[in-house]
Amino acid sequence: MSSYNELSVEELCELKNGLEDKYNKFKSMGLSLDMSRGKPGGIQLNENNKLLDEVCSDSDFYSENGWDVRNYGLPYGIPECQRLFAEIMGVDEKNVVVCGNSSLNIMFDYISQCMTHGTGGCEPWMKQGKVKFLCPVPGYDRHFRILEYFGIEMINIPLLDDGPDMDMIESYVVDSSVKGMICVPKYSNPTGITFSDETVRRIAALKPAAGDFRILWDNAYIVHDLSESPDSLLEIFSECKKHNSEDMIIEVISSSKISYPGAGVAAVAASDSNINEIKKRIAVQTIGPDKINQIRHVRFFGSADGVYAHMKKLAKHMAPRFELVLKIFDEELSGKGIAEWTNPNGGYFINLKVLPGCAGRTVSLCADVGVKLTGAGAAFPYGKDPEDAYIRIAPSYPSEDELQSAMEVLCVCVRLAAVEKILEKREKS
Ligand SMILES: Cc1ncc(COP(=O)(O)O)c(C=O)c1O
């Protein structure tokens, strides 16, 4: 099949008729498939079920420092859980606070703290007039929603294959109203790329005009390798130490996609001075997190090695799904000049880039035959994809049969939307 752009109007019309026939067949199938969020599937969740047996009524309820985890206290987490997360992140445990169940929650609270109380001895952001954040795109919709909630202006920074466009970032940080960046450095949501060593080094070497410039380093997929040759990410704090810039980084992770989303454990790592600011706030916010959940996670995983071994088990469920999506894209979309996609070594998502102006139409065509995808534009601040070209694929939740059907529908919709767009352009010209 030659590229769609090379086809004559007659050939395109014929192609469109054939695709419409296929599409109408899907319509009559009464599908109801939800691929809108990156949730683990049931089989993956079952791999964790022994975790629930780790704390039972005749358990030893004491953390290693002798604290009864059933009671109030230890607002910064039990020491063995701090150590577990410190080991995973490659940082010192004294710089880690283990919180509740959600890293998103940690990020929200941190931004809120900067807005109302400031950081690094600077004025609260809410008193500094317009405050801006750099947002590598496509990115994670819920990050953008936090920033939008606080009225922080978001600046799109293209996310390239090796990380955000660093030339652009370096040119923006000379503006003192630019207060930070929010990013996913490993297996980014949604493109699945990992920041290169060079990118991490350039980030660590930034010299922002704002003394209170903070990077939310959301390492949500730090251990979520799927390939035999996984990506590796430089440890950011070690790089920052070379430039005395550790205060720039607030790193968060959680076990949401290691154990249970919503019932996992989340943690934050930050420099001495930032972690002290965070602790001061947390000491007011809570009398203590859910330490029963923390201890059962430590007992279930044992150590960082236990987490890595567990992730290998989960990868056995995830990798075939990624392979299936990529195989179908290859068979149905390649060589037509209408789509490109990422092939990540880990994480939860594949990013599909369709012809400009076709993402919204594709997603709505899918919805009309019962396949719900993440909304077009979701991966951009304010929900606005300037190219209307990006579609996030989340293969984790449906069964493999459902995934197969959903991808077949998607490919027909991508092709149909592309033919419509090309014909529309031809009519205009
Ligand atoms: C990049 C990223 N950060 C954070 C989260 C949410 O994490 P948590 O469940 O810890 O709030 C997700 C969930 O999809 C994610 O993709």
Coordinates of C-alpha atoms in Angstrom, one line a residue, residues 354-367 373-377 385 387-391 417:
V354 CA -1.8 10.5 13.8
L355 CA -2.1 13.1 11.0
P356 CA -2.5 16.6 12.4
G357 CA -6.1 17.5 12.8
C358 CA -7.2 13.8 13.1
A359 CA -6.8 12.8 16.8
G360 CA -10.1 14.2 18.0
R361 CA -12.0 12.7 15.1
T362 CA -10.3 9.4 15.6
V363 CA -11.1 9.3 19.3
S364 CA -14.7 10.2 18.7
L365 CA -15.1 7.6 15.9
C366 CA -13.8 5.0 18.3
A367 CA -16.2 6.2 21.0
L373 CA -9.8 6.1 24.6
T374 CA -8.1 8.8 26.6
G375 CA -9.5 12.1 25.3
A376 CA -7.6 13.7 22.5
G377 CA -5.8 16.7 23.8
D385 CA -3.2 19.6 21.6
E387 CA -1.6 19.7 16.4
D388 CA -4.6 17.6 17.4
A389 CA -2.4 14.6 16.6
Y390 CA -1.7 12.7 19.8
I391 CA -3.6 9.7 21.2
A417 CA -10.0 10.0 9.8

